[in-house]
CSV table of C-alpha atoms and ligand atoms in Angstrom, one decimal:
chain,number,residue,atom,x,y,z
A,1,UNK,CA,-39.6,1.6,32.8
A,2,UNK,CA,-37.8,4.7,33.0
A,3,UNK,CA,-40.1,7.0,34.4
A,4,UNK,CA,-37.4,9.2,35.5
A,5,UNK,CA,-36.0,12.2,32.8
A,6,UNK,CA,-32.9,10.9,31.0
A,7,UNK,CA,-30.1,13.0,30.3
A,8,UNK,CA,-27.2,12.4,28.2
A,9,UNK,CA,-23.8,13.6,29.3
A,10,UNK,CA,-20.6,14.9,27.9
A,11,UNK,CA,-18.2,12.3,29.1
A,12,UNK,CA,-15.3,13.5,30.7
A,13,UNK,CA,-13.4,13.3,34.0
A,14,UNK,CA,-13.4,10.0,35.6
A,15,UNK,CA,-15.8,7.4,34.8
A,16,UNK,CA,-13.9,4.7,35.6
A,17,UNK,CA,-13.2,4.6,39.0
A,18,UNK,CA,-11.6,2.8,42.0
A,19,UNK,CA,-14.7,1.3,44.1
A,20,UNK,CA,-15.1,3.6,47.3
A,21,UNK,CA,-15.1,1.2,49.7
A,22,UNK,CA,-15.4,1.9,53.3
A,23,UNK,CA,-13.3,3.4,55.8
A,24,UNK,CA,-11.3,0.8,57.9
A,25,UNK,CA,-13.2,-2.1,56.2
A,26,UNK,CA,-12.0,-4.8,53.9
A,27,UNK,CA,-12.7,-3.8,50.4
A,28,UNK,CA,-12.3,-5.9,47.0
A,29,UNK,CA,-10.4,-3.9,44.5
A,30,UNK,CA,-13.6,-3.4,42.6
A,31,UNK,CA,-13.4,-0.9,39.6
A,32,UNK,CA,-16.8,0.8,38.7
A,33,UNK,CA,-17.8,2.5,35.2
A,34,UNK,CA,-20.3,4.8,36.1
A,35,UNK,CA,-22.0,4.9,32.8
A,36,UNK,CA,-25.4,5.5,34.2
A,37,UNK,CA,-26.2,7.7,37.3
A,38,UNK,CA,-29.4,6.7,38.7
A,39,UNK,CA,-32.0,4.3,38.5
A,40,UNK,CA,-35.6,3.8,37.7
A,41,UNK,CA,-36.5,1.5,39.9
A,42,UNK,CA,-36.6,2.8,43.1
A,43,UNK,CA,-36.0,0.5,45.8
A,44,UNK,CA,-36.8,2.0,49.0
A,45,UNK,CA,-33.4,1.5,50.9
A,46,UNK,CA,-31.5,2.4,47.8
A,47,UNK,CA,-28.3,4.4,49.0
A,48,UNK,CA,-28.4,6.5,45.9
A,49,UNK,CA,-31.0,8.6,47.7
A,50,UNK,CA,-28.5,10.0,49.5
A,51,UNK,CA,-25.6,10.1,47.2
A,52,UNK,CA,-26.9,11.5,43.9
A,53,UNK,CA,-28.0,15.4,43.7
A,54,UNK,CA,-30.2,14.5,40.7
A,55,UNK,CA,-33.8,13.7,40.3
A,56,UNK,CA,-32.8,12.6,36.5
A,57,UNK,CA,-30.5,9.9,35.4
A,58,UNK,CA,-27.8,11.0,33.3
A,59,UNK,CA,-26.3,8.3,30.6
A,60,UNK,CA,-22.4,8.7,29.8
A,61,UNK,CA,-22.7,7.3,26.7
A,62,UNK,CA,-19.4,7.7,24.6
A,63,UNK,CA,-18.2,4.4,25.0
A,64,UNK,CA,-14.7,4.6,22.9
A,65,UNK,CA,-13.6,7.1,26.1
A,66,UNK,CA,-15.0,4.7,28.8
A,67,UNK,CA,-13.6,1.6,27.1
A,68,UNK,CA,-10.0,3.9,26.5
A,69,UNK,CA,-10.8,4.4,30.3
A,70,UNK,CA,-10.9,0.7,30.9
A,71,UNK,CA,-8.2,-0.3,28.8
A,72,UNK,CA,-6.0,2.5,30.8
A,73,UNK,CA,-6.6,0.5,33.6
A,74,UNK,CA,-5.8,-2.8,32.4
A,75,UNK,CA,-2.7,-2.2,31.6
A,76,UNK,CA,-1.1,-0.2,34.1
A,77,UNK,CA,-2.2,-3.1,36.7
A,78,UNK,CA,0.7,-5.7,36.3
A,79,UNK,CA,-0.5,-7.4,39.6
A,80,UNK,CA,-3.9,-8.6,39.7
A,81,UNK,CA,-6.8,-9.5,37.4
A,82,UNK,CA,-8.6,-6.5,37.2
A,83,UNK,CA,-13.0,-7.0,37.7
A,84,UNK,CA,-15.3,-4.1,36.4
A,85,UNK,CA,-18.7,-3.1,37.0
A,86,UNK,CA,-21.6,-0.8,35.8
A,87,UNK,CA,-24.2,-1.6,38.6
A,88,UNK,CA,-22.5,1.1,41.4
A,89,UNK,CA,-24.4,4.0,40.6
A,90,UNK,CA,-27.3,2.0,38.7
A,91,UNK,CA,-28.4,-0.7,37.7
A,92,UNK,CA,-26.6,-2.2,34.7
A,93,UNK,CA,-29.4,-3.8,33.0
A,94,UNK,CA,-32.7,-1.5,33.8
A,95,UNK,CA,-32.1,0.4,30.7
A,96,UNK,CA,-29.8,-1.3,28.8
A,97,UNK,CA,-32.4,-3.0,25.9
A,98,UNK,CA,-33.5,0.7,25.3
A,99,UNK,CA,-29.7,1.9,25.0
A,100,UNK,CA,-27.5,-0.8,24.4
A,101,UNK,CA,-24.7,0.4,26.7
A,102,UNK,CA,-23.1,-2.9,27.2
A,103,UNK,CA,-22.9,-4.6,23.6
A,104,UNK,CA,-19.4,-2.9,23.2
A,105,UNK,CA,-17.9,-3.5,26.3
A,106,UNK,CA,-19.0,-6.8,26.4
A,107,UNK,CA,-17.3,-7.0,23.0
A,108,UNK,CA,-13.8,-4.8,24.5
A,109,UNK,CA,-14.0,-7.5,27.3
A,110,UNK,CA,-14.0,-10.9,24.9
A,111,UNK,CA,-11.6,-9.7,22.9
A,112,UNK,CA,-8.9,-8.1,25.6
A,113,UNK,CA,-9.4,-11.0,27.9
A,114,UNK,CA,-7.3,-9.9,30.4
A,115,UNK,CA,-10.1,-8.8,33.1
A,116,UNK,CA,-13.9,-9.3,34.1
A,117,UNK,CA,-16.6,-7.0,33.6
A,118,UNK,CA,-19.9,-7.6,35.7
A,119,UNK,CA,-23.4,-7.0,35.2
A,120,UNK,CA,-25.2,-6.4,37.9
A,121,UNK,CA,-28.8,-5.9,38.1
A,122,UNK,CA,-31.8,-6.3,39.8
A,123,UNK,CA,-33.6,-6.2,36.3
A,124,UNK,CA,-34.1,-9.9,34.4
A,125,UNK,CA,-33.8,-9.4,30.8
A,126,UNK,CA,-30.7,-10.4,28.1
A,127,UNK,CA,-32.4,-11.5,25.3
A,128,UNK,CA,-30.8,-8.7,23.5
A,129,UNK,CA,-27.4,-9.4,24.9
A,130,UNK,CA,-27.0,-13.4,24.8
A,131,UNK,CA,-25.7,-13.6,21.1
A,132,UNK,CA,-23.2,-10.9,22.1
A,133,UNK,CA,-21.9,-12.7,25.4
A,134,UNK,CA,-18.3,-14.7,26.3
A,135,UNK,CA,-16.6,-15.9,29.3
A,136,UNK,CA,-15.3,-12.7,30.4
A,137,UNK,CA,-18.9,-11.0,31.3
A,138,UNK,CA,-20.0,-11.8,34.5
A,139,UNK,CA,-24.0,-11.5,34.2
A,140,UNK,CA,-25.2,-11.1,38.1
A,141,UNK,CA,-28.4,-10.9,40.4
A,142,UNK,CA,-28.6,-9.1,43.7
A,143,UNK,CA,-31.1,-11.9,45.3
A,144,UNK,CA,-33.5,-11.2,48.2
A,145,UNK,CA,-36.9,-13.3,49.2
A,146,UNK,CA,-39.7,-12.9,47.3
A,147,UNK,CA,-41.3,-10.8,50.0
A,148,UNK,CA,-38.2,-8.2,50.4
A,149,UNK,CA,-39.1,-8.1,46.5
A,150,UNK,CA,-42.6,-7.4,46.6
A,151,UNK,CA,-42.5,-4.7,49.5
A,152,UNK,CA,-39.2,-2.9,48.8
A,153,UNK,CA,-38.0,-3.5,45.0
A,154,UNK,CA,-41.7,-3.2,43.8
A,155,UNK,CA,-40.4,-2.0,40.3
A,156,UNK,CA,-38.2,-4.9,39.7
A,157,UNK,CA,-38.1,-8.2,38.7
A,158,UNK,CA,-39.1,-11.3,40.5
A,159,UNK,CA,-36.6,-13.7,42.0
A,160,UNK,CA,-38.0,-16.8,40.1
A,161,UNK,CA,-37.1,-14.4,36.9
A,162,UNK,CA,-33.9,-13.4,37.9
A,163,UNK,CA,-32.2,-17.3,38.9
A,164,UNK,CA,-34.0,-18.1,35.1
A,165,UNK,CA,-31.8,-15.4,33.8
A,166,UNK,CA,-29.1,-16.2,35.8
A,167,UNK,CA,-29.3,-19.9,34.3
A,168,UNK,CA,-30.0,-18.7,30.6
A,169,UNK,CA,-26.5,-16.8,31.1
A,170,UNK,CA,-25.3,-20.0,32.4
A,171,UNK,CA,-26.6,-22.0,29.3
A,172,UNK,CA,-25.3,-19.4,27.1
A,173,UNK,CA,-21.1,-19.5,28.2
A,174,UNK,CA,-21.1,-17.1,30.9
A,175,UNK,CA,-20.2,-17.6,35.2
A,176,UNK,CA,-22.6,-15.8,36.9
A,177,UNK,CA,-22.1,-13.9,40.3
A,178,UNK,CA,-25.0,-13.2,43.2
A,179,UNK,CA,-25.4,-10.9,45.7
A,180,UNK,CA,-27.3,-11.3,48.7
A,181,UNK,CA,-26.8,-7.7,49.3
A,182,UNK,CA,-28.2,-6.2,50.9
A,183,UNK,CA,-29.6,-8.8,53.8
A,184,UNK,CA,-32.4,-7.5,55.3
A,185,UNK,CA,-33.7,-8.5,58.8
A,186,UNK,CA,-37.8,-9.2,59.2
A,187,UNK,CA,-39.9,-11.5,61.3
A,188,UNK,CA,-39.2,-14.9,59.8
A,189,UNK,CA,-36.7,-14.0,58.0
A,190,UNK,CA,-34.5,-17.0,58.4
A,191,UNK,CA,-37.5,-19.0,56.9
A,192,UNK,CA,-37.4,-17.6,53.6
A,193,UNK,CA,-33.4,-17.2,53.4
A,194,UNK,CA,-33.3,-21.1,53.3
A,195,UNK,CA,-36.1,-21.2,50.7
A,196,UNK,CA,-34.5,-18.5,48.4
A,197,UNK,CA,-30.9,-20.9,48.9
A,198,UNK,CA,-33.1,-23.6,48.1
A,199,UNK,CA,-34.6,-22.0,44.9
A,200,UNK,CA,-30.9,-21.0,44.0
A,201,UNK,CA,-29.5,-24.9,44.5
A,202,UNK,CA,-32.2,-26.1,42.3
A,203,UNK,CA,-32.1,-23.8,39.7
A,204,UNK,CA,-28.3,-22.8,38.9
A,205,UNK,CA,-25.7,-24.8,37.9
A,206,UNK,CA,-23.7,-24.5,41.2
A,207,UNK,CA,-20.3,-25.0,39.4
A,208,UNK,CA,-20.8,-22.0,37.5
A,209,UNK,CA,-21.4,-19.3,40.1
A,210,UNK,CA,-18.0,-17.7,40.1
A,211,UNK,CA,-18.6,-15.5,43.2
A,212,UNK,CA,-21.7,-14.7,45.5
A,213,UNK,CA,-21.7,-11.6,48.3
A,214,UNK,CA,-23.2,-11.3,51.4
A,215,UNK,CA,-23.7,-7.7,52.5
A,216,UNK,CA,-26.1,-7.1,55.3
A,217,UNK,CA,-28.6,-3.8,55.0
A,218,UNK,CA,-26.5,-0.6,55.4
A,219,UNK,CA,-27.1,3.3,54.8
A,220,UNK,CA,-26.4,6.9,55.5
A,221,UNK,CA,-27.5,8.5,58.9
A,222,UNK,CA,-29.8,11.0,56.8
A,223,UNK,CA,-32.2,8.1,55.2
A,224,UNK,CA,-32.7,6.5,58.4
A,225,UNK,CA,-35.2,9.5,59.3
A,226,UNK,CA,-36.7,9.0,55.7
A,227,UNK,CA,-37.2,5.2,56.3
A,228,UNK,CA,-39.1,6.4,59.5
A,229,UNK,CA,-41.0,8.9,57.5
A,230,UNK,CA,-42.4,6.6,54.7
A,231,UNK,CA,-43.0,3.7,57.4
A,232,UNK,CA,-40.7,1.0,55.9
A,233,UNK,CA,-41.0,-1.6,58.9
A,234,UNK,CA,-39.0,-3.8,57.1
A,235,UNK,CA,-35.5,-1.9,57.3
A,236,UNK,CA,-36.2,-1.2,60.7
A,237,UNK,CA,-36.1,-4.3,62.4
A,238,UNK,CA,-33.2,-4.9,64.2
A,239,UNK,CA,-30.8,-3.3,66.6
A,240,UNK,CA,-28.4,-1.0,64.8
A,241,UNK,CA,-25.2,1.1,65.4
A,242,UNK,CA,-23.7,4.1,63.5
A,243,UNK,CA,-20.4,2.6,61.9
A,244,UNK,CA,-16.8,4.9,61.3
A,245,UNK,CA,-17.9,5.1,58.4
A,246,UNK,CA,-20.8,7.0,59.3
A,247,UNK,CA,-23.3,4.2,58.1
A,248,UNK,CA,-26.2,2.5,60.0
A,249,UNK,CA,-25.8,-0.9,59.8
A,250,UNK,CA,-27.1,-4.2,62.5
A,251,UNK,CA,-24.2,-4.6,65.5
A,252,UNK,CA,-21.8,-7.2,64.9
A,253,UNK,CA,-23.0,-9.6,67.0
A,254,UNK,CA,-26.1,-10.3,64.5
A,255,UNK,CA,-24.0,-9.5,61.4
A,256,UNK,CA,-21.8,-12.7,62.6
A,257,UNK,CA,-25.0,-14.7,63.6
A,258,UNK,CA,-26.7,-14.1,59.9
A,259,UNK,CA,-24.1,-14.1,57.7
A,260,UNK,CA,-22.9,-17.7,59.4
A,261,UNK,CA,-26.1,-18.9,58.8
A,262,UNK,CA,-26.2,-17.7,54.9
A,263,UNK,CA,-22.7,-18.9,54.3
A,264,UNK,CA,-23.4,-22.1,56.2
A,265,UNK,CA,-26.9,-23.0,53.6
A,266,UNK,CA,-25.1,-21.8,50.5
A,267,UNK,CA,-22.1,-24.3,51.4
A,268,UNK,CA,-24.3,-27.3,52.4
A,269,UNK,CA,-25.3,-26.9,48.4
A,270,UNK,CA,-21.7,-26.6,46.9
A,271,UNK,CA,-19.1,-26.8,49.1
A,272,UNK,CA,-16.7,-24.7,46.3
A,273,UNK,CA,-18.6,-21.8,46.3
A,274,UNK,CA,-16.5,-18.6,46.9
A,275,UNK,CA,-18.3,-16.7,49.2
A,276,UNK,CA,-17.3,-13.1,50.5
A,277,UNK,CA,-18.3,-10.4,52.4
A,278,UNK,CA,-18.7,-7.2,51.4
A,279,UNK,CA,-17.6,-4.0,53.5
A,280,UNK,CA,-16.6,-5.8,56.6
A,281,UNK,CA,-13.9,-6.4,59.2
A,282,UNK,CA,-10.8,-9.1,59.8
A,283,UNK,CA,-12.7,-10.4,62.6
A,284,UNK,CA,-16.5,-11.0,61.6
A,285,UNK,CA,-14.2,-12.6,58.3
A,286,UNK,CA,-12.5,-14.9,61.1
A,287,UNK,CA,-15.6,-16.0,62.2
A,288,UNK,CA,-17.8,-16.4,59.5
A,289,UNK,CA,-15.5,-18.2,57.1
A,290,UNK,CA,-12.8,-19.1,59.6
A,291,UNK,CA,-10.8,-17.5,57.4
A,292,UNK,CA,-8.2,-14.6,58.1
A,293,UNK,CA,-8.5,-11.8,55.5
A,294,UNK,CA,-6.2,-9.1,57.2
A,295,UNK,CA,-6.7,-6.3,54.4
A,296,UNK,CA,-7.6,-5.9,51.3
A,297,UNK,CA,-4.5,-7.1,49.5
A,298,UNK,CA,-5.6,-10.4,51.1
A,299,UNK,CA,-9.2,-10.0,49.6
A,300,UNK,CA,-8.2,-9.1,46.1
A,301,UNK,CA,-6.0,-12.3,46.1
A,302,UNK,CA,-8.6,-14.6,46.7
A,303,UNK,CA,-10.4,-13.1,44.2
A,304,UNK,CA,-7.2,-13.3,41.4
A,305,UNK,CA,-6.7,-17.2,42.7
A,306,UNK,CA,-10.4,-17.9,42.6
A,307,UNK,CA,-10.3,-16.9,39.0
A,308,UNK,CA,-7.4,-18.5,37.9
A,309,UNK,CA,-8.9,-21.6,39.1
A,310,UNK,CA,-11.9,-21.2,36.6
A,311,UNK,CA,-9.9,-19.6,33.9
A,312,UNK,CA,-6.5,-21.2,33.6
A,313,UNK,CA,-4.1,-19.7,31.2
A,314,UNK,CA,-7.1,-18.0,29.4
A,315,UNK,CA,-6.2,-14.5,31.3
B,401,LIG,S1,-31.7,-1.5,41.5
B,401,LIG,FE1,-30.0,-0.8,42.8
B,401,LIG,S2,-29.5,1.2,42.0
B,401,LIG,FE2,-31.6,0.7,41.3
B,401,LIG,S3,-32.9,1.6,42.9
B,401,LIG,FE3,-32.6,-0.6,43.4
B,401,LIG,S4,-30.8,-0.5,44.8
B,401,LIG,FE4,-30.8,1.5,43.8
């Protein structure tokens, strides 16, 4: 798996993080513990191209100062319900059979009970984590169609592998989150969106799918050249514009168009599934979920209310 040279780091500084977000888009609140910096498996419109100096991956892997991180964290917020994630900078389950990174914090998690922490991976494989799990890990998939799969995340796992994950974490106590993120735009796309929702109606327990994204493809100026370079017809498809932010991403007007469609499938299978968007404005909100989500004050309390709903009194 990890072809890539591993290093191990001092940990110090700031591992646990506010989410970047986006300039003048509407951001979560997510918190991410960069334990690992870099992945092995390569997708080819992975953003950390661009972001990360390093051709190695570098492991932080003193846990008792990220979980004294965390726990910093969790109790200076009085307001909200805080959620956590490892899968920013990495993915958080590539390497974790080999280093075991998220026994403990699953365990910090269970007992604090006070906030989430998410896995998020691209990567199908808990066997080594299910006797450890409880209601406050989040196990999640980033979900794409099979032929997104096959072409641009060639080193991961299959989508039939990743709902039976998803579903084993189900089975075994835990809400699961997916991420349809990022959306990428190909001939016949639409086609195999519905099948993948399909896949995802039969397969999951649809009550127990605390969140799912929808972020359509979106990337640095610099690796739109490198797409070019290495041919990747895929990620080109599309009309797109340079953002504020500095990011390439489709114009609006198809951002609407697809994520309506998405959101539109997803709710024909469960009409209680919170769906969000991830990195955009008020108004493609409005019109996608007819919804108005002025900031992200607003966002973070749909999360805090969505949670309570599944979690009562028990955090
Ligand atoms: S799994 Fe995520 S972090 Fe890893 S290469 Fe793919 S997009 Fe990048």
């Amino acid at each position: 798996m990890n072809s890539l040279k591993v290093e191990h780091a001092a940990s110090q500084g700031d591992i646990v993080r506010d989410c970047p977000g986006t300039k003048n888009h509407i951001c979560c609140g997510y918190k991410t513990i960069d334990l690992i910096e870099g992945c092995a498996l390569s997708c080819s419109y992975c953003i950390l191209k661009a972001y990360l100096n390093s051709p190695s991956i570098t492991i932080h892997d003193d846990i008792p100062y990220v979980i004294s991180q965390i726990d910093e964290m969790i109790k200076k917020e009085t307001g909200h319900i805080l959620r956590f994630g490892t899968g920013e900078l990495s993915d958080s389950l590539a390497l974790d059979r080999q280093y075991e990174l998220n026994r403990p914090l699953i365990k910090f998690f269970g007992e604090r009970k006070r906030a989430l922490i998410e896995l998020k991976s691209k990567w199908a494989y808990i066997d080594h984590l299910v006797p450890h799990l409880n209601p406050y890990t989040i196990i999640s998939f980033s979900v794409s169609p099979q032929r997104i799969i096959d072409q641009e995340e060639k080193r991961t796992s299959p989508l039939y592998k990743r709902l039976k994950t998803a579903r084993k974490a189900q089975d075994a106590g835990c809400l699961v989150g997916l991420h349809f993120d990022p959306v990428i735009v190909y001939p016949g796309f639409e086609r195999d969106y519905r099948y993948l929702i399909d896949d995802i109606g039969r397969l999951l327990d649809m009550d127990r799918i605390i969140w799912i994204s929808l972020g359509m493809l979106r990337f640095p100026q610099k690796l739109f050249s490198h797409f070019i370079g290495n041919n990747r017809k895929n990620l080109l498809h599309g009309e797109f514009i340079r953002g504020e932010d500095g990011k390439m991403r489709y114009i609006k007007q198809q951002r609407i168009k697809i994520y309506s469609m998405l959101y539109r499938l997803l709710k024909s299978k469960n009409k209680g599934l919170f769906i969000y968007l991830c990195m955009e404005r008020e108004d493609v909100w409005r019109k996608v979920t007819g919804m108005t989500v002025r900031d992200n004050e607003a966002l973070i309390g749909l999360f805090d209310e969505r949670i309570k709903n599944l979690y009562g009194g028990n955090i």
